[in-house]
PDB file of C-alpha atoms in Angstrom:
ATOM      1  CA  MET A   2     -51.009 -51.620   6.996  1.00 43.00           C
ATOM      2  CA  LYS A   3     -50.004 -50.652   3.504  1.00 39.00           C
ATOM      3  CA  GLN A   4     -46.649 -49.131   2.761  1.00 38.00           C
ATOM      4  CA  HIS A   5     -46.220 -46.984  -0.345  1.00 38.00           C
ATOM      5  CA  PHE A   6     -42.859 -46.872  -2.090  1.00 34.00           C
ATOM      6  CA  ALA A   7     -42.017 -44.567  -4.972  1.00 39.00           C
ATOM      7  CA  ASP A   8     -40.779 -46.393  -8.024  1.00 42.00           C
ATOM      8  CA  LYS A   9     -37.471 -45.598  -9.746  1.00 40.00           C
ATOM      9  CA  GLY A  10     -39.182 -43.396 -12.295  1.00 45.00           C
ATOM     10  CA  THR A  11     -40.713 -41.217  -9.581  1.00 42.00           C
ATOM     11  CA  ARG A  12     -37.363 -40.891  -7.810  1.00 44.00           C
ATOM     12  CA  LYS A  13     -35.736 -39.796 -11.067  1.00 44.00           C
ATOM     13  CA  MET A  14     -38.431 -37.167 -11.557  1.00 43.00           C
ATOM     14  CA  HIS A  15     -37.884 -35.724  -8.061  1.00 52.00           C
ATOM     15  CA  LEU A  16     -34.086 -35.666  -8.272  1.00 52.00           C
ATOM     16  CA  PRO A  17     -33.764 -32.632 -10.621  1.00 51.00           C
ATOM     17  CA  GLY A  18     -36.143 -30.643  -8.422  1.00 51.00           C
ATOM     18  CA  ILE A  19     -34.147 -31.505  -5.301  1.00 46.00           C
ATOM     19  CA  LEU A  20     -30.896 -30.499  -6.966  1.00 43.00           C
ATOM     20  CA  LEU A  21     -32.466 -27.228  -8.116  1.00 43.00           C
ATOM     21  CA  LEU A  22     -33.667 -26.485  -4.577  1.00 44.00           C
ATOM     22  CA  LEU A  23     -30.225 -27.194  -3.112  1.00 44.00           C
ATOM     23  CA  ALA A  24     -28.604 -24.958  -5.710  1.00 43.00           C
ATOM     24  CA  ALA A  25     -31.019 -22.143  -4.877  1.00 40.00           C
ATOM     25  CA  LEU A  26     -30.326 -22.462  -1.156  1.00 41.00           C
ATOM     26  CA  CYS A  27     -26.588 -22.495  -1.791  1.00 42.00           C
ATOM     27  CA  CYS A  28     -26.745 -19.360  -3.938  1.00 39.00           C
ATOM     28  CA  ARG A  29     -28.887 -17.611  -1.326  1.00 35.00           C
ATOM     29  CA  TRP A  30     -26.340 -18.404   1.382  1.00 31.00           C
ATOM     30  CA  ARG A  31     -23.493 -17.133  -0.782  1.00 36.00           C
ATOM     31  CA  ALA A  32     -25.392 -13.953  -1.665  1.00 36.00           C
ATOM     32  CA  SER A  33     -26.127 -13.212   1.984  1.00 41.00           C
ATOM     33  CA  TYR A  34     -22.379 -13.064   2.614  1.00 60.00           C
ATOM     34  CA  GLY A  35     -21.571 -11.136  -0.541  1.00 87.00           C
ATOM     35  CA  TRP A  36     -19.324  -8.094  -0.357  1.00 95.00           C
ATOM     36  CA  GLN A  37     -19.479  -4.846  -2.277  1.00 94.00           C
ATOM     37  CA  GLN A  38     -15.710  -4.612  -2.624  1.00 95.00           C
ATOM     38  CA  GLU A  39     -12.486  -6.470  -1.913  1.00 96.00           C
ATOM     39  CA  ALA A  40      -8.765  -5.764  -2.172  1.00 96.00           C
ATOM     40  CA  ASN A  41      -5.336  -7.236  -1.515  1.00 96.00           C
ATOM     41  CA  LEU A  42      -3.727  -5.049   1.110  1.00 96.00           C
ATOM     42  CA  ASP A  43      -0.204  -6.294   0.424  1.00 93.00           C
ATOM     43  CA  GLU A  44       1.572  -7.217  -2.797  1.00 91.00           C
ATOM     44  CA  ALA A  45       2.078 -10.841  -1.730  1.00 91.00           C
ATOM     45  CA  GLY A  46      -1.655 -11.359  -1.150  1.00 92.00           C
ATOM     46  CA  ASN A  47      -1.161 -12.404   2.468  1.00 94.00           C
ATOM     47  CA  VAL A  48      -3.752  -9.926   3.774  1.00 96.00           C
ATOM     48  CA  LEU A  49      -7.172  -9.599   2.123  1.00 97.00           C
ATOM     49  CA  LEU A  50      -9.916  -7.121   2.914  1.00 97.00           C
ATOM     50  CA  PHE A  51     -13.624  -7.411   2.090  1.00 97.00           C
ATOM     51  CA  TRP A  52     -16.122  -4.670   2.927  1.00 97.00           C
ATOM     52  CA  THR A  53     -19.661  -3.392   2.507  1.00 97.00           C
ATOM     53  CA  ALA A  54     -20.916   0.073   3.427  1.00 96.00           C
ATOM     54  CA  ASP A  55     -24.538   0.949   4.170  1.00 96.00           C
ATOM     55  CA  VAL A  56     -24.602   4.734   4.409  1.00 95.00           C
ATOM     56  CA  LYS A  57     -28.314   4.879   5.256  1.00 95.00           C
ATOM     57  CA  LYS A  58     -27.855   2.552   8.230  1.00 96.00           C
ATOM     58  CA  ASN A  59     -24.506   4.143   9.150  1.00 97.00           C
ATOM     59  CA  VAL A  60     -22.770   0.755   9.118  1.00 97.00           C
ATOM     60  CA  LEU A  61     -19.413  -0.295   7.685  1.00 97.00           C
ATOM     61  CA  MET A  62     -18.833  -4.059   7.730  1.00 97.00           C
ATOM     62  CA  VAL A  63     -15.389  -5.447   6.966  1.00 97.00           C
ATOM     63  CA  GLU A  64     -13.662  -8.787   6.943  1.00 97.00           C
ATOM     64  CA  ILE A  65      -9.887  -9.137   7.137  1.00 97.00           C
ATOM     65  CA  GLN A  66      -8.117 -12.387   6.305  1.00 97.00           C
ATOM     66  CA  GLY A  67      -4.441 -12.839   7.096  1.00 97.00           C
ATOM     67  CA  ARG A  68      -1.969 -15.632   6.463  1.00 96.00           C
ATOM     68  CA  THR A  69      -1.129 -16.047  10.145  1.00 96.00           C
ATOM     69  CA  LEU A  70      -2.178 -18.012  13.206  1.00 96.00           C
ATOM     70  CA  GLY A  71      -1.663 -14.955  15.386  1.00 94.00           C
ATOM     71  CA  TYR A  72      -3.427 -11.615  15.260  1.00 94.00           C
ATOM     72  CA  VAL A  73      -4.478  -9.510  12.301  1.00 96.00           C
ATOM     73  CA  ALA A  74      -4.790  -5.747  12.568  1.00 95.00           C
ATOM     74  CA  LEU A  75      -6.662  -3.127  10.570  1.00 96.00           C
ATOM     75  CA  GLY A  76      -6.686   0.634  10.925  1.00 95.00           C
ATOM     76  CA  ILE A  77      -8.357   3.728   9.511  1.00 95.00           C
ATOM     77  CA  SER A  78      -5.856   6.563   9.390  1.00 94.00           C
ATOM     78  CA  ALA A  79      -6.003  10.242   8.511  1.00 89.00           C
ATOM     79  CA  THR A  80      -2.332  10.379   7.537  1.00 90.00           C
ATOM     80  CA  GLY A  81      -1.333   6.896   6.380  1.00 93.00           C
ATOM     81  CA  THR A  82       0.640   6.396   9.599  1.00 92.00           C
ATOM     82  CA  MET A  83      -0.150   5.195  13.117  1.00 89.00           C
ATOM     83  CA  GLU A  84      -0.613   8.771  14.322  1.00 90.00           C
ATOM     84  CA  ARG A  85      -4.314   9.525  14.902  1.00 89.00           C
ATOM     85  CA  SER A  86      -5.485   6.130  13.644  1.00 91.00           C
ATOM     86  CA  ASP A  87      -8.470   4.029  14.672  1.00 93.00           C
ATOM     87  CA  LEU A  88      -7.324   0.411  14.980  1.00 94.00           C
ATOM     88  CA  LEU A  89      -8.661  -3.054  15.565  1.00 95.00           C
ATOM     89  CA  ILE A  90      -6.777  -6.205  16.452  1.00 95.00           C
ATOM     90  CA  GLY A  91      -8.500  -9.539  15.921  1.00 96.00           C
ATOM     91  CA  TYR A  92      -7.442 -13.068  16.741  1.00 96.00           C
ATOM     92  CA  VAL A  93      -8.721 -16.563  17.515  1.00 97.00           C
ATOM     93  CA  ASP A  94      -7.484 -18.044  20.788  1.00 94.00           C
ATOM     94  CA  TYR A  95      -6.335 -21.612  21.448  1.00 91.00           C
ATOM     95  CA  LEU A  96      -9.920 -22.588  22.349  1.00 94.00           C
ATOM     96  CA  GLY A  97     -11.173 -21.421  18.951  1.00 95.00           C
ATOM     97  CA  GLN A  98     -12.901 -18.318  20.333  1.00 96.00           C
ATOM     98  CA  PRO A  99     -12.601 -15.146  18.201  1.00 97.00           C
ATOM     99  CA  HIS A 100     -11.804 -11.787  19.765  1.00 96.00           C
ATOM    100  CA  VAL A 101     -11.591  -8.201  18.543  1.00 96.00           C
ATOM    101  CA  LEU A 102     -10.052  -5.255  20.393  1.00 95.00           C
ATOM    102  CA  ASP A 103     -10.568  -1.570  19.586  1.00 94.00           C
ATOM    103  CA  TYR A 104      -7.482   0.657  19.897  1.00 92.00           C
ATOM    104  CA  TRP A 105      -6.609   4.312  19.351  1.00 91.00           C
ATOM    105  CA  ALA A 106      -3.141   5.550  18.390  1.00 89.00           C
ATOM    106  CA  PRO A 107      -2.638   9.246  19.238  1.00 87.00           C
ATOM    107  CA  LYS A 108       0.931   9.071  17.885  1.00 86.00           C
ATOM    108  CA  ASN A 109       3.327   6.710  16.138  1.00 84.00           C
ATOM    109  CA  GLY A 110       3.925   3.995  18.701  1.00 82.00           C
ATOM    110  CA  PRO A 111       2.040   1.388  20.729  1.00 84.00           C
ATOM    111  CA  PRO A 112      -1.729   1.951  20.530  1.00 88.00           C
ATOM    112  CA  ILE A 113      -3.991   2.503  23.528  1.00 90.00           C
ATOM    113  CA  LEU A 114      -6.992   0.295  24.292  1.00 90.00           C
ATOM    114  CA  ASP A 115     -10.050   2.403  23.471  1.00 88.00           C
ATOM    115  CA  LYS A 116     -12.537   3.080  26.258  1.00 88.00           C
ATOM    116  CA  SER A 117     -15.388   2.668  23.769  1.00 88.00           C
ATOM    117  CA  GLN A 118     -15.110  -0.651  21.927  1.00 92.00           C
ATOM    118  CA  ASP A 119     -16.894   0.291  18.713  1.00 92.00           C
ATOM    119  CA  TRP A 120     -15.487  -2.402  16.423  1.00 94.00           C
ATOM    120  CA  LYS A 121     -18.124  -5.105  17.002  1.00 96.00           C
ATOM    121  CA  LEU A 122     -17.224  -8.723  16.356  1.00 97.00           C
ATOM    122  CA  LEU A 123     -19.522 -10.539  13.938  1.00 97.00           C
ATOM    123  CA  ALA A 124     -17.542 -13.715  13.232  1.00 97.00           C
ATOM    124  CA  GLY A 125     -14.067 -15.166  13.385  1.00 97.00           C
ATOM    125  CA  ARG A 126     -12.385 -18.407  12.524  1.00 96.00           C
ATOM    126  CA  GLN A 127      -9.007 -19.959  11.896  1.00 96.00           C
ATOM    127  CA  ASN A 128      -7.694 -22.877   9.869  1.00 96.00           C
ATOM    128  CA  GLU A 129      -4.222 -24.344   9.416  1.00 96.00           C
ATOM    129  CA  THR A 130      -2.870 -21.213   7.706  1.00 96.00           C
ATOM    130  CA  HIS A 131      -5.205 -18.211   7.988  1.00 97.00           C
ATOM    131  CA  THR A 132      -7.112 -16.106  10.495  1.00 97.00           C
ATOM    132  CA  MET A 133     -10.380 -14.396   9.543  1.00 97.00           C
ATOM    133  CA  ILE A 134     -12.100 -11.650  11.538  1.00 98.00           C
ATOM    134  CA  ARG A 135     -15.410 -10.033  10.508  1.00 97.00           C
ATOM    135  CA  VAL A 136     -16.511  -6.836  12.266  1.00 97.00           C
ATOM    136  CA  ARG A 137     -18.687  -3.757  11.883  1.00 97.00           C
ATOM    137  CA  ARG A 138     -18.535  -0.161  13.101  1.00 96.00           C
ATOM    138  CA  PRO A 139     -20.425   3.102  12.560  1.00 96.00           C
ATOM    139  CA  ILE A 140     -19.448   5.125   9.501  1.00 96.00           C
ATOM    140  CA  THR A 141     -20.008   8.281  11.547  1.00 94.00           C
ATOM    141  CA  PRO A 142     -18.793   7.439  15.072  1.00 90.00           C
ATOM    142  CA  ASN A 143     -20.083   8.788  18.365  1.00 85.00           C
ATOM    143  CA  THR A 144     -16.716   9.123  20.118  1.00 84.00           C
ATOM    144  CA  ALA A 145     -13.688  11.340  19.569  1.00 79.00           C
ATOM    145  CA  ASP A 146     -11.317   8.354  19.417  1.00 78.00           C
ATOM    146  CA  ASP A 147     -12.928   6.995  16.248  1.00 87.00           C
ATOM    147  CA  ILE A 148     -12.373   8.367  12.757  1.00 90.00           C
ATOM    148  CA  GLU A 149     -15.314   9.206  10.534  1.00 93.00           C
ATOM    149  CA  VAL A 150     -15.280   7.571   7.106  1.00 94.00           C
ATOM    150  CA  PHE A 151     -15.920   9.865   4.135  1.00 93.00           C
ATOM    151  CA  ASP A 152     -16.470   9.224   0.455  1.00 92.00           C
ATOM    152  CA  TRP A 153     -12.917   9.946  -0.597  1.00 93.00           C
ATOM    153  CA  PRO A 154      -9.697   7.872  -0.646  1.00 94.00           C
ATOM    154  CA  THR A 155      -9.104   6.621   2.888  1.00 95.00           C
ATOM    155  CA  TRP A 156      -5.824   5.351   4.317  1.00 96.00           C
ATOM    156  CA  ILE A 157      -6.133   1.747   5.487  1.00 97.00           C
ATOM    157  CA  LEU A 158      -3.416   0.318   7.724  1.00 96.00           C
ATOM    158  CA  TRP A 159      -2.794  -3.406   7.995  1.00 96.00           C
ATOM    159  CA  ALA A 160      -0.531  -5.645  10.044  1.00 94.00           C
ATOM    160  CA  TRP A 161      -0.200  -9.179  11.310  1.00 94.00           C
ATOM    161  CA  HIS A 162       1.820 -11.100  13.871  1.00 93.00           C
ATOM    162  CA  PRO A 163       2.481 -14.844  14.275  1.00 92.00           C
ATOM    163  CA  HIS A 164       1.221 -14.788  17.896  1.00 91.00           C
ATOM    164  CA  ASP A 165      -1.936 -13.639  19.693  1.00 91.00           C
ATOM    165  CA  PRO A 166      -1.875 -10.702  22.135  1.00 87.00           C
ATOM    166  CA  GLY A 167      -0.888 -11.565  25.693  1.00 76.00           C
ATOM    167  CA  ASP A 168      -3.098 -11.579  28.760  1.00 71.00           C
ATOM    168  CA  ASP A 169      -2.449  -7.840  29.201  1.00 60.00           C
ATOM    169  CA  LEU A 170      -4.043  -7.263  25.751  1.00 60.00           C
ATOM    170  CA  HIS A 171      -0.895  -5.456  24.580  1.00 65.00           C
ATOM    171  CA  PRO A 172      -0.001  -6.974  21.211  1.00 65.00           C
ATOM    172  CA  ASP A 173       3.622  -7.612  20.339  1.00 57.00           C
ATOM    173  CA  TYR A 174       5.145  -5.340  17.704  1.00 62.00           C
ATOM    174  CA  HIS A 175       4.405  -6.531  14.178  1.00 55.00           C
ATOM    175  CA  GLN A 176       7.908  -5.720  12.885  1.00 66.00           C
ATOM    176  CA  GLN A 177       7.956  -5.562   9.071  1.00 81.00           C
ATOM    177  CA  HIS A 178       4.536  -7.230   8.697  1.00 89.00           C
ATOM    178  CA  ARG A 179       2.663  -3.987   8.085  1.00 92.00           C
ATOM    179  CA  GLY A 180       1.670  -1.502   5.407  1.00 94.00           C
ATOM    180  CA  ALA A 181      -0.835   1.089   4.243  1.00 95.00           C
ATOM    181  CA  ARG A 182      -3.055   1.543   1.213  1.00 95.00           C
ATOM    182  CA  GLN A 183      -5.693   4.050   0.123  1.00 95.00           C
ATOM    183  CA  LEU A 184      -9.138   2.641  -0.659  1.00 96.00           C
ATOM    184  CA  CYS A 185     -12.660   3.887  -1.373  1.00 95.00           C
ATOM    185  CA  LEU A 186     -14.783   2.511   1.466  1.00 95.00           C
ATOM    186  CA  LEU A 187     -18.197   4.059   0.851  1.00 95.00           C
ATOM    187  CA  SER A 188     -18.424   3.697  -2.943  1.00 91.00           C
ATOM    188  CA  THR A 189     -16.773   1.713  -5.698  1.00 86.00           C
ATOM    189  CA  THR A 190     -14.852   4.772  -6.846  1.00 86.00           C
ATOM    190  CA  CYS A 191     -14.094   8.007  -5.026  1.00 88.00           C
ATOM    191  CA  TRP A 192     -10.944   9.111  -6.778  1.00 82.00           C
ATOM    192  CA  PRO A 193     -10.860  12.689  -8.107  1.00 75.00           C
ATOM    193  CA  THR A 194     -11.582  12.950 -11.820  1.00 61.00           C
ATOM    194  CA  PRO A 195      -8.272  13.599 -13.609  1.00 55.00           C
ATOM    195  CA  ARG A 196      -8.107  16.869 -15.507  1.00 53.00           C
ATOM    196  CA  SER A 197      -7.914  16.519 -19.262  1.00 50.00           C
ATOM    197  CA  HIS A 198      -4.914  17.727 -21.213  1.00 50.00           C
ATOM    198  CA  ALA A 199      -7.057  20.356 -22.938  1.00 51.00           C
ATOM    199  CA  SER A 200      -8.189  21.884 -19.636  1.00 53.00           C
ATOM    200  CA  VAL A 201      -4.609  22.000 -18.365  1.00 50.00           C
ATOM    201  CA  VAL A 202      -3.459  23.756 -21.553  1.00 55.00           C
ATOM    202  CA  ALA A 203      -6.355  26.231 -21.336  1.00 58.00           C
ATOM    203  CA  SER A 204      -5.537  27.043 -17.698  1.00 62.00           C
ATOM    204  CA  SER A 205      -1.889  27.584 -18.612  1.00 66.00           C
ATOM    205  CA  ARG A 206      -2.856  29.987 -21.406  1.00 72.00           C
ATOM    206  CA  HIS A 207      -5.115  31.958 -19.085  1.00 72.00           C
ATOM    207  CA  LEU A 208      -2.316  32.251 -16.557  1.00 74.00           C
ATOM    208  CA  LEU A 209       0.123  33.403 -19.241  1.00 77.00           C
ATOM    209  CA  LEU A 210      -2.315  36.064 -20.500  1.00 81.00           C
ATOM    210  CA  LEU A 211      -2.825  37.305 -16.944  1.00 81.00           C
ATOM    211  CA  LEU A 212       0.919  37.636 -16.446  1.00 80.00           C
ATOM    212  CA  LEU A 213       1.297  39.542 -19.750  1.00 81.00           C
ATOM    213  CA  LEU A 214      -1.524  41.880 -18.728  1.00 81.00           C
ATOM    214  CA  LEU A 215       0.142  42.570 -15.378  1.00 81.00           C
ATOM    215  CA  LEU A 216       3.461  43.302 -17.111  1.00 82.00           C
ATOM    216  CA  LEU A 217       1.733  45.663 -19.566  1.00 80.00           C
ATOM    217  CA  LEU A 218      -0.011  47.543 -16.772  1.00 79.00           C
ATOM    218  CA  SER A 219       3.234  47.764 -14.851  1.00 77.00           C
ATOM    219  CA  ALA A 220       5.003  49.229 -17.908  1.00 77.00           C
ATOM    220  CA  LEU A 221       2.238  51.785 -18.530  1.00 77.00           C
ATOM    221  CA  PHE A 222       2.017  53.086 -14.986  1.00 73.00           C
ATOM    222  CA  SER A 223       5.683  52.935 -13.980  1.00 69.00           C
ATOM    223  CA  PRO A 224       6.575  56.365 -15.613  1.00 63.00           C
ATOM    224  CA  LEU A 225       3.818  58.024 -13.599  1.00 60.00           C
ATOM    225  CA  LEU A 226       5.310  56.881 -10.312  1.00 58.00           C
TER     226      LEU A 226
END
């Protein structure tokens, strides 16, 4: 039975093609986990947020990474505070299993576990220093305890704690490890266009002319009264 072996020259010819194929597969894997936007939520860079919005499919996918081995928390707020905020708390337990919990905060204080768990876990992992949680939720929710995301600056709350939530699923208070930042979630920019200096000056002139006209009319008609 004959055995066929490729010579060294043939192996050298196949090597560039193999490397090219591996590079293509690597790039495809990286692209499949690409994000539309990302931001540091705190000045120290301890909490990172990555997100992609698909308005047509009504899906917002986010990934939060925190420098902690406890829980990380993310919230969508109407006011920039805990009051009326839609929250998630994610963590990886001692067995390496990721978890995400959906909370609602009707006021500033401990949040309440939401009856409808609409933050859906996609992935989670933990290394020696960081915890990562990837989730998705509807842009336009179906329940009253979830906040709809619009194409304008949205308040994003963040927090972390060095420990996981307890068995009662009530997370310990995060102390000073918290903050808030406004971000554009549905598009790369949603900030109002600043008014030019010329338009501001023109508006001021129009207001001044209106005031002068009112004073003139007042002076003309005051003797008749």
